[in-house]
Amino acid sequence: MRSFKPVESVSRALRVLRVVNEEPMTNVASIHRTTGLDKATIVRMLETLEHEGYVVRDPERRTYVVTARTLLLSQGYDKPRWVGTIAEPTLSKFRNAIGWPSDIALFDQDAMVVIQTSRGQGPLSFNRQPGFRSPVLVTSIGLAYLAFCPEEERLRIITRLAENPDPWNNLAREPEKLHSVLEQVRQNGFATMSEAYTDKVFSGNVWAIGVPIKKDDKLFATMNIMMLKSAVTLEDARKNLVTPLQEAASEIAEGLALSPTSD
């Protein structure tokens, strides 16, 4: 339970910084569209972040990009490196076996963060690299995490997402529908990317299935496969890809469980 009211200006600045980090060639208008913040507020936040050295403005294009100083914000957080290092051999082997790229993702506050990927090993990259944040309730990696995480954690996540007005969080405000979706994920053993998300982000051309990286009651992360809709149907994926994906996730989970850092 919070002992204080969150500082709105800090929350806004972090939202702006996150958008600049995620979207190349960001400008005030695109940040406004993404966050809904007033443009004058966005300008103040950007100028503050620029003063502190976290973003820099291109005066000709009137766009903003993050600086190397943002790397300092992650120096104390080692879990992505730990999971990524252990997952890498299995991820690479899995990509070579099935021909489609995969991501490993961790839950972070209100999103899933890609911390390792096999996208760079082939021509099909889908333009997502480590550090990419994706919404929980409309992606296969997010729904797989929410379905298999401990109930207490799941309730905390849903409560937080319900308070966030982002449209991708609408399902958190429909508890009966969300319960049904998560039950289906648990029955299937995997989650799928929502049609609305693939239409918006990938022009309807890409879809994904995701599974938990889980050992007994310990959920470490989630793993997906991303495919072209024109090449692989859900029926094909169920028949040929779900079991290999689950086996790869299980192999990674075994490695993580044996690692001393797992405690």
mmCIF file of C-alpha atoms in Angstrom:
data_model
loop_
_atom_site.group_PDB
_atom_site.id
_atom_site.type_symbol
_atom_site.label_atom_id
_atom_site.label_comp_id
_atom_site.label_asym_id
_atom_site.label_seq_id
_atom_site.Cartn_x
_atom_site.Cartn_y
_atom_site.Cartn_z
ATOM 1 C CA MET A 1 0.000 0.000 0.000
ATOM 2 C CA ARG A 2 1.376 3.412 -0.971
ATOM 3 C CA SER A 3 2.304 5.791 1.842
ATOM 4 C CA PHE A 4 2.253 8.818 -0.441
ATOM 5 C CA LYS A 5 0.620 10.183 -3.544
ATOM 6 C CA PRO A 6 2.772 9.668 -6.664
ATOM 7 C CA VAL A 7 4.529 12.793 -7.953
ATOM 8 C CA GLU A 8 2.702 13.525 -11.207
ATOM 9 C CA SER A 9 5.543 15.495 -12.770
ATOM 10 C CA VAL A 10 7.937 12.589 -12.287
ATOM 11 C CA SER A 11 5.422 10.137 -13.743
ATOM 12 C CA ARG A 12 4.916 12.374 -16.772
ATOM 13 C CA ALA A 13 8.638 12.813 -17.356
ATOM 14 C CA LEU A 14 9.176 9.060 -17.230
ATOM 15 C CA ARG A 15 6.324 8.479 -19.683
ATOM 16 C CA VAL A 16 7.856 10.982 -22.085
ATOM 17 C CA LEU A 17 11.317 9.428 -21.720
ATOM 18 C CA ARG A 18 9.882 5.974 -22.374
ATOM 19 C CA VAL A 19 8.221 7.126 -25.605
ATOM 20 C CA VAL A 20 11.405 8.827 -26.829
ATOM 21 C CA ASN A 21 13.293 5.613 -26.079
ATOM 22 C CA GLU A 22 10.805 3.375 -27.895
ATOM 23 C CA GLU A 23 9.997 5.475 -30.958
ATOM 24 C CA PRO A 24 12.768 6.621 -33.328
ATOM 25 C CA MET A 25 12.583 10.231 -34.518
ATOM 26 C CA THR A 26 10.051 11.208 -31.866
ATOM 27 C CA ASN A 27 8.546 14.700 -31.826
ATOM 28 C CA VAL A 28 6.116 16.576 -29.606
ATOM 29 C CA ALA A 29 3.126 15.597 -31.745
ATOM 30 C CA SER A 30 3.908 11.867 -31.658
ATOM 31 C CA ILE A 31 4.462 11.946 -27.882
ATOM 32 C CA HIS A 32 1.132 13.727 -27.506
ATOM 33 C CA ARG A 33 -0.608 11.029 -29.556
ATOM 34 C CA THR A 34 0.958 8.261 -27.496
ATOM 35 C CA THR A 35 0.607 9.709 -24.002
ATOM 36 C CA GLY A 36 -2.310 12.137 -24.266
ATOM 37 C CA LEU A 37 -0.291 14.689 -22.323
ATOM 38 C CA ASP A 38 -0.705 18.380 -23.023
ATOM 39 C CA LYS A 39 1.867 19.577 -25.590
ATOM 40 C CA ALA A 40 3.115 22.376 -23.320
ATOM 41 C CA THR A 41 3.719 19.791 -20.592
ATOM 42 C CA ILE A 42 5.569 17.555 -23.054
ATOM 43 C CA VAL A 43 7.838 20.422 -24.073
ATOM 44 C CA ARG A 44 8.670 21.140 -20.421
ATOM 45 C CA MET A 45 9.434 17.482 -19.795
ATOM 46 C CA LEU A 46 11.621 17.222 -22.900
ATOM 47 C CA GLU A 47 13.549 20.367 -22.013
ATOM 48 C CA THR A 48 14.121 19.030 -18.490
ATOM 49 C CA LEU A 49 15.293 15.662 -19.815
ATOM 50 C CA GLU A 50 17.557 17.459 -22.274
ATOM 51 C CA HIS A 51 18.986 19.596 -19.466
ATOM 52 C CA GLU A 52 19.726 16.434 -17.462
ATOM 53 C CA GLY A 53 21.395 14.832 -20.482
ATOM 54 C CA TYR A 54 18.932 11.999 -21.160
ATOM 55 C CA VAL A 55 17.586 13.235 -24.510
ATOM 56 C CA VAL A 56 18.927 15.447 -27.280
ATOM 57 C CA ARG A 57 16.983 17.520 -29.812
ATOM 58 C CA ASP A 58 17.685 17.653 -33.536
ATOM 59 C CA PRO A 59 16.890 21.331 -34.322
ATOM 60 C CA GLU A 60 16.500 20.752 -38.069
ATOM 61 C CA ARG A 61 14.042 17.849 -37.829
ATOM 62 C CA ARG A 62 12.583 18.971 -34.496
ATOM 63 C CA THR A 63 12.836 15.425 -33.193
ATOM 64 C CA TYR A 64 14.250 13.908 -29.998
ATOM 65 C CA VAL A 65 16.356 10.823 -29.293
ATOM 66 C CA VAL A 66 17.748 9.365 -26.089
ATOM 67 C CA THR A 67 21.433 9.707 -25.242
ATOM 68 C CA ALA A 68 23.905 7.153 -23.905
ATOM 69 C CA ARG A 69 23.256 8.589 -20.441
ATOM 70 C CA THR A 70 20.028 6.572 -20.292
ATOM 71 C CA LEU A 71 22.185 3.440 -20.026
ATOM 72 C CA LEU A 72 23.099 4.546 -16.519
ATOM 73 C CA LEU A 73 19.507 3.895 -15.470
ATOM 74 C CA SER A 74 19.937 0.152 -16.004
ATOM 75 C CA GLN A 75 23.321 -0.425 -14.378
ATOM 76 C CA GLY A 76 21.834 -1.773 -11.163
ATOM 77 C CA TYR A 77 19.438 -4.190 -12.865
ATOM 78 C CA ASP A 78 21.049 -7.508 -13.803
ATOM 79 C CA LYS A 79 18.100 -9.871 -14.245
ATOM 80 C CA PRO A 80 17.798 -9.318 -18.025
ATOM 81 C CA ARG A 81 21.495 -10.129 -18.470
ATOM 82 C CA TRP A 82 21.195 -13.240 -16.295
ATOM 83 C CA VAL A 83 18.102 -14.576 -18.092
ATOM 84 C CA GLY A 84 19.411 -13.599 -21.525
ATOM 85 C CA THR A 85 22.773 -15.291 -21.034
ATOM 86 C CA ILE A 86 21.216 -18.574 -19.948
ATOM 87 C CA ALA A 87 18.501 -18.441 -22.640
ATOM 88 C CA GLU A 88 20.768 -17.564 -25.575
ATOM 89 C CA PRO A 89 22.011 -21.082 -26.527
ATOM 90 C CA THR A 90 18.501 -22.540 -26.482
ATOM 91 C CA LEU A 91 17.047 -19.525 -28.292
ATOM 92 C CA SER A 92 19.628 -19.776 -31.075
ATOM 93 C CA LYS A 93 19.146 -23.539 -31.436
ATOM 94 C CA PHE A 94 15.373 -23.112 -31.515
ATOM 95 C CA ARG A 95 15.548 -20.444 -34.242
ATOM 96 C CA ASN A 96 17.711 -22.699 -36.386
ATOM 97 C CA ALA A 97 15.278 -25.583 -35.896
ATOM 98 C CA ILE A 98 12.001 -23.804 -36.726
ATOM 99 C CA GLY A 99 13.063 -20.867 -38.904
ATOM 100 C CA TRP A 100 10.981 -18.238 -37.083
ATOM 101 C CA PRO A 101 12.256 -15.610 -34.621
ATOM 102 C CA SER A 102 11.563 -15.691 -30.896
ATOM 103 C CA ASP A 103 11.769 -13.291 -27.969
ATOM 104 C CA ILE A 104 12.359 -13.765 -24.263
ATOM 105 C CA ALA A 105 10.461 -11.191 -22.186
ATOM 106 C CA LEU A 106 10.244 -10.125 -18.558
ATOM 107 C CA PHE A 107 7.375 -8.330 -16.864
ATOM 108 C CA ASP A 108 8.325 -4.795 -15.806
ATOM 109 C CA GLN A 109 5.844 -2.554 -13.957
ATOM 110 C CA ASP A 110 3.155 -2.311 -16.650
ATOM 111 C CA ALA A 111 4.622 -3.960 -19.759
ATOM 112 C CA MET A 112 6.604 -6.894 -21.085
ATOM 113 C CA VAL A 113 10.214 -6.054 -21.931
ATOM 114 C CA VAL A 114 12.104 -8.035 -24.568
ATOM 115 C CA ILE A 115 15.479 -8.951 -23.038
ATOM 116 C CA GLN A 116 16.752 -11.466 -25.599
ATOM 117 C CA THR A 117 15.776 -12.207 -29.182
ATOM 118 C CA SER A 118 16.763 -14.374 -32.128
ATOM 119 C CA ARG A 119 15.530 -11.804 -34.652
ATOM 120 C CA GLY A 120 19.013 -10.741 -35.635
ATOM 121 C CA GLN A 121 19.872 -14.191 -36.938
ATOM 122 C CA GLY A 122 17.722 -14.043 -40.057
ATOM 123 C CA PRO A 123 16.020 -11.727 -42.543
ATOM 124 C CA LEU A 124 12.724 -11.606 -40.658
ATOM 125 C CA SER A 125 13.302 -9.155 -37.807
ATOM 126 C CA PHE A 126 9.928 -7.429 -37.296
ATOM 127 C CA ASN A 127 11.954 -4.457 -35.984
ATOM 128 C CA ARG A 128 11.904 -5.429 -32.299
ATOM 129 C CA GLN A 129 15.119 -5.602 -30.311
ATOM 130 C CA PRO A 130 16.049 -6.019 -26.617
ATOM 131 C CA GLY A 131 14.546 -3.218 -24.566
ATOM 132 C CA PHE A 132 11.314 -3.118 -26.577
ATOM 133 C CA ARG A 133 8.268 -2.742 -24.332
ATOM 134 C CA SER A 134 4.984 -4.319 -25.362
ATOM 135 C CA PRO A 135 1.576 -4.207 -23.663
ATOM 136 C CA VAL A 136 0.576 -7.098 -21.417
ATOM 137 C CA LEU A 137 -3.050 -7.744 -22.342
ATOM 138 C CA VAL A 138 -2.803 -7.958 -26.135
ATOM 139 C CA THR A 139 0.486 -9.780 -26.717
ATOM 140 C CA SER A 140 1.259 -13.471 -26.444
ATOM 141 C CA ILE A 141 4.197 -12.854 -24.091
ATOM 142 C CA GLY A 142 2.048 -10.665 -21.842
ATOM 143 C CA LEU A 143 -0.983 -12.922 -21.664
ATOM 144 C CA ALA A 144 1.224 -15.963 -21.073
ATOM 145 C CA TYR A 145 2.857 -14.183 -18.148
ATOM 146 C CA LEU A 146 -0.418 -13.011 -16.638
ATOM 147 C CA ALA A 147 -2.060 -16.417 -16.992
ATOM 148 C CA PHE A 148 0.733 -18.331 -15.241
ATOM 149 C CA CYS A 149 2.030 -15.886 -12.643
ATOM 150 C CA PRO A 150 0.950 -16.283 -8.962
ATOM 151 C CA GLU A 151 -2.581 -15.093 -8.254
ATOM 152 C CA GLU A 152 -1.496 -12.331 -5.867
ATOM 153 C CA GLU A 153 0.865 -10.904 -8.466
ATOM 154 C CA ARG A 154 -1.778 -11.247 -11.180
ATOM 155 C CA LEU A 155 -4.273 -9.213 -9.168
ATOM 156 C CA ARG A 156 -1.697 -6.479 -8.564
ATOM 157 C CA ILE A 157 -0.872 -6.300 -12.268
ATOM 158 C CA ILE A 158 -4.520 -6.171 -13.327
ATOM 159 C CA THR A 159 -5.241 -3.420 -10.796
ATOM 160 C CA ARG A 160 -2.339 -1.341 -12.074
ATOM 161 C CA LEU A 161 -3.290 -1.849 -15.722
ATOM 162 C CA ALA A 162 -6.927 -0.989 -15.031
ATOM 163 C CA GLU A 163 -5.799 2.391 -13.675
ATOM 164 C CA ASN A 164 -3.848 3.113 -16.872
ATOM 165 C CA PRO A 165 -6.095 4.674 -19.566
ATOM 166 C CA ASP A 166 -4.062 3.244 -22.450
ATOM 167 C CA PRO A 167 -6.533 1.450 -24.791
ATOM 168 C CA TRP A 168 -4.330 -1.650 -24.767
ATOM 169 C CA ASN A 169 -5.293 -2.016 -21.103
ATOM 170 C CA ASN A 170 -9.059 -2.056 -21.710
ATOM 171 C CA LEU A 171 -9.287 -5.774 -20.933
ATOM 172 C CA ALA A 172 -8.185 -5.062 -17.362
ATOM 173 C CA ARG A 173 -11.425 -3.112 -16.941
ATOM 174 C CA GLU A 174 -13.498 -6.106 -18.109
ATOM 175 C CA PRO A 175 -12.818 -8.674 -15.354
ATOM 176 C CA GLU A 176 -15.166 -11.403 -16.588
ATOM 177 C CA LYS A 177 -13.812 -11.273 -20.129
ATOM 178 C CA LEU A 178 -10.221 -11.185 -18.893
ATOM 179 C CA HIS A 179 -10.849 -14.162 -16.590
ATOM 180 C CA SER A 180 -12.192 -16.119 -19.561
ATOM 181 C CA VAL A 181 -9.196 -15.195 -21.733
ATOM 182 C CA LEU A 182 -6.701 -16.259 -19.086
ATOM 183 C CA GLU A 183 -8.534 -19.515 -18.394
ATOM 184 C CA GLN A 184 -8.326 -20.319 -22.106
ATOM 185 C CA VAL A 185 -4.597 -19.574 -22.113
ATOM 186 C CA ARG A 186 -4.057 -21.954 -19.202
ATOM 187 C CA GLN A 187 -6.129 -24.680 -20.868
ATOM 188 C CA ASN A 188 -4.256 -24.315 -24.162
ATOM 189 C CA GLY A 189 -0.852 -23.952 -22.541
ATOM 190 C CA PHE A 190 -0.085 -20.954 -24.738
ATOM 191 C CA ALA A 191 -1.351 -17.445 -25.556
ATOM 192 C CA THR A 192 -1.800 -15.681 -28.885
ATOM 193 C CA MET A 193 -1.359 -12.070 -29.951
ATOM 194 C CA SER A 194 -4.650 -10.174 -30.259
ATOM 195 C CA GLU A 195 -5.997 -9.292 -33.689
ATOM 196 C CA ALA A 196 -6.283 -5.628 -32.736
ATOM 197 C CA TYR A 197 -2.600 -5.449 -31.792
ATOM 198 C CA THR A 198 -1.290 -7.164 -34.910
ATOM 199 C CA ASP A 199 -3.547 -4.963 -37.073
ATOM 200 C CA LYS A 200 -2.258 -1.793 -35.410
ATOM 201 C CA VAL A 201 1.431 -2.634 -35.042
ATOM 202 C CA PHE A 202 2.113 -5.114 -37.834
ATOM 203 C CA SER A 203 -0.573 -4.172 -40.400
ATOM 204 C CA GLY A 204 -2.256 -7.506 -39.736
ATOM 205 C CA ASN A 205 0.623 -9.486 -41.267
ATOM 206 C CA VAL A 206 2.200 -10.970 -38.155
ATOM 207 C CA TRP A 207 0.980 -13.033 -35.252
ATOM 208 C CA ALA A 208 2.587 -14.787 -32.297
ATOM 209 C CA ILE A 209 2.180 -17.556 -29.758
ATOM 210 C CA GLY A 210 3.725 -17.292 -26.312
ATOM 211 C CA VAL A 211 4.387 -19.674 -23.429
ATOM 212 C CA PRO A 212 5.685 -19.309 -19.866
ATOM 213 C CA ILE A 213 9.281 -20.066 -18.963
ATOM 214 C CA LYS A 214 8.332 -21.837 -15.759
ATOM 215 C CA LYS A 215 9.820 -24.430 -13.425
ATOM 216 C CA ASP A 216 7.362 -25.867 -10.903
ATOM 217 C CA ASP A 217 5.818 -22.773 -9.236
ATOM 218 C CA LYS A 218 8.576 -20.388 -10.321
ATOM 219 C CA LEU A 219 7.746 -18.200 -13.331
ATOM 220 C CA PHE A 220 10.919 -16.640 -14.730
ATOM 221 C CA ALA A 221 9.836 -15.068 -18.029
ATOM 222 C CA THR A 222 7.902 -15.789 -21.216
ATOM 223 C CA MET A 223 8.927 -16.826 -24.721
ATOM 224 C CA ASN A 224 7.228 -16.448 -28.075
ATOM 225 C CA ILE A 225 7.411 -17.315 -31.752
ATOM 226 C CA MET A 226 6.465 -14.619 -34.269
ATOM 227 C CA MET A 227 5.245 -15.690 -37.694
ATOM 228 C CA LEU A 228 3.722 -14.348 -40.865
ATOM 229 C CA LYS A 229 -0.006 -15.010 -41.052
ATOM 230 C CA SER A 230 0.342 -15.847 -44.717
ATOM 231 C CA ALA A 231 2.762 -18.673 -43.904
ATOM 232 C CA VAL A 232 1.502 -20.250 -40.663
ATOM 233 C CA THR A 233 -2.070 -20.764 -39.462
ATOM 234 C CA LEU A 234 -3.121 -21.363 -35.866
ATOM 235 C CA GLU A 235 -3.871 -24.965 -36.783
ATOM 236 C CA ASP A 236 -0.350 -25.360 -38.210
ATOM 237 C CA ALA A 237 1.178 -23.786 -35.118
ATOM 238 C CA ARG A 238 -0.775 -26.038 -32.751
ATOM 239 C CA LYS A 239 0.339 -29.099 -34.682
ATOM 240 C CA ASN A 240 3.974 -28.248 -35.378
ATOM 241 C CA LEU A 241 5.230 -25.410 -33.183
ATOM 242 C CA VAL A 242 3.568 -25.331 -29.750
ATOM 243 C CA THR A 243 5.295 -28.453 -28.396
ATOM 244 C CA PRO A 244 8.793 -27.441 -29.596
ATOM 245 C CA LEU A 245 8.225 -23.960 -28.146
ATOM 246 C CA GLN A 246 7.178 -25.411 -24.790
ATOM 247 C CA GLU A 247 10.180 -27.739 -24.799
ATOM 248 C CA ALA A 248 12.547 -24.836 -25.501
ATOM 249 C CA ALA A 249 10.940 -22.786 -22.721
ATOM 250 C CA SER A 250 11.258 -25.745 -20.354
ATOM 251 C CA GLU A 251 14.946 -26.128 -21.203
ATOM 252 C CA ILE A 252 15.550 -22.447 -20.430
ATOM 253 C CA ALA A 253 13.582 -22.724 -17.186
ATOM 254 C CA GLU A 254 15.719 -25.702 -16.111
ATOM 255 C CA GLY A 255 18.856 -23.675 -16.706
ATOM 256 C CA LEU A 256 17.510 -20.716 -14.765
ATOM 257 C CA ALA A 257 16.372 -22.910 -11.871
ATOM 258 C CA LEU A 258 19.849 -24.415 -11.579
ATOM 259 C CA SER A 259 21.524 -21.013 -11.592
ATOM 260 C CA PRO A 260 22.486 -19.615 -8.156
ATOM 261 C CA THR A 261 20.965 -16.273 -9.182
ATOM 262 C CA SER A 262 17.486 -17.860 -9.315
ATOM 263 C CA ASP A 263 17.145 -17.211 -5.586
#
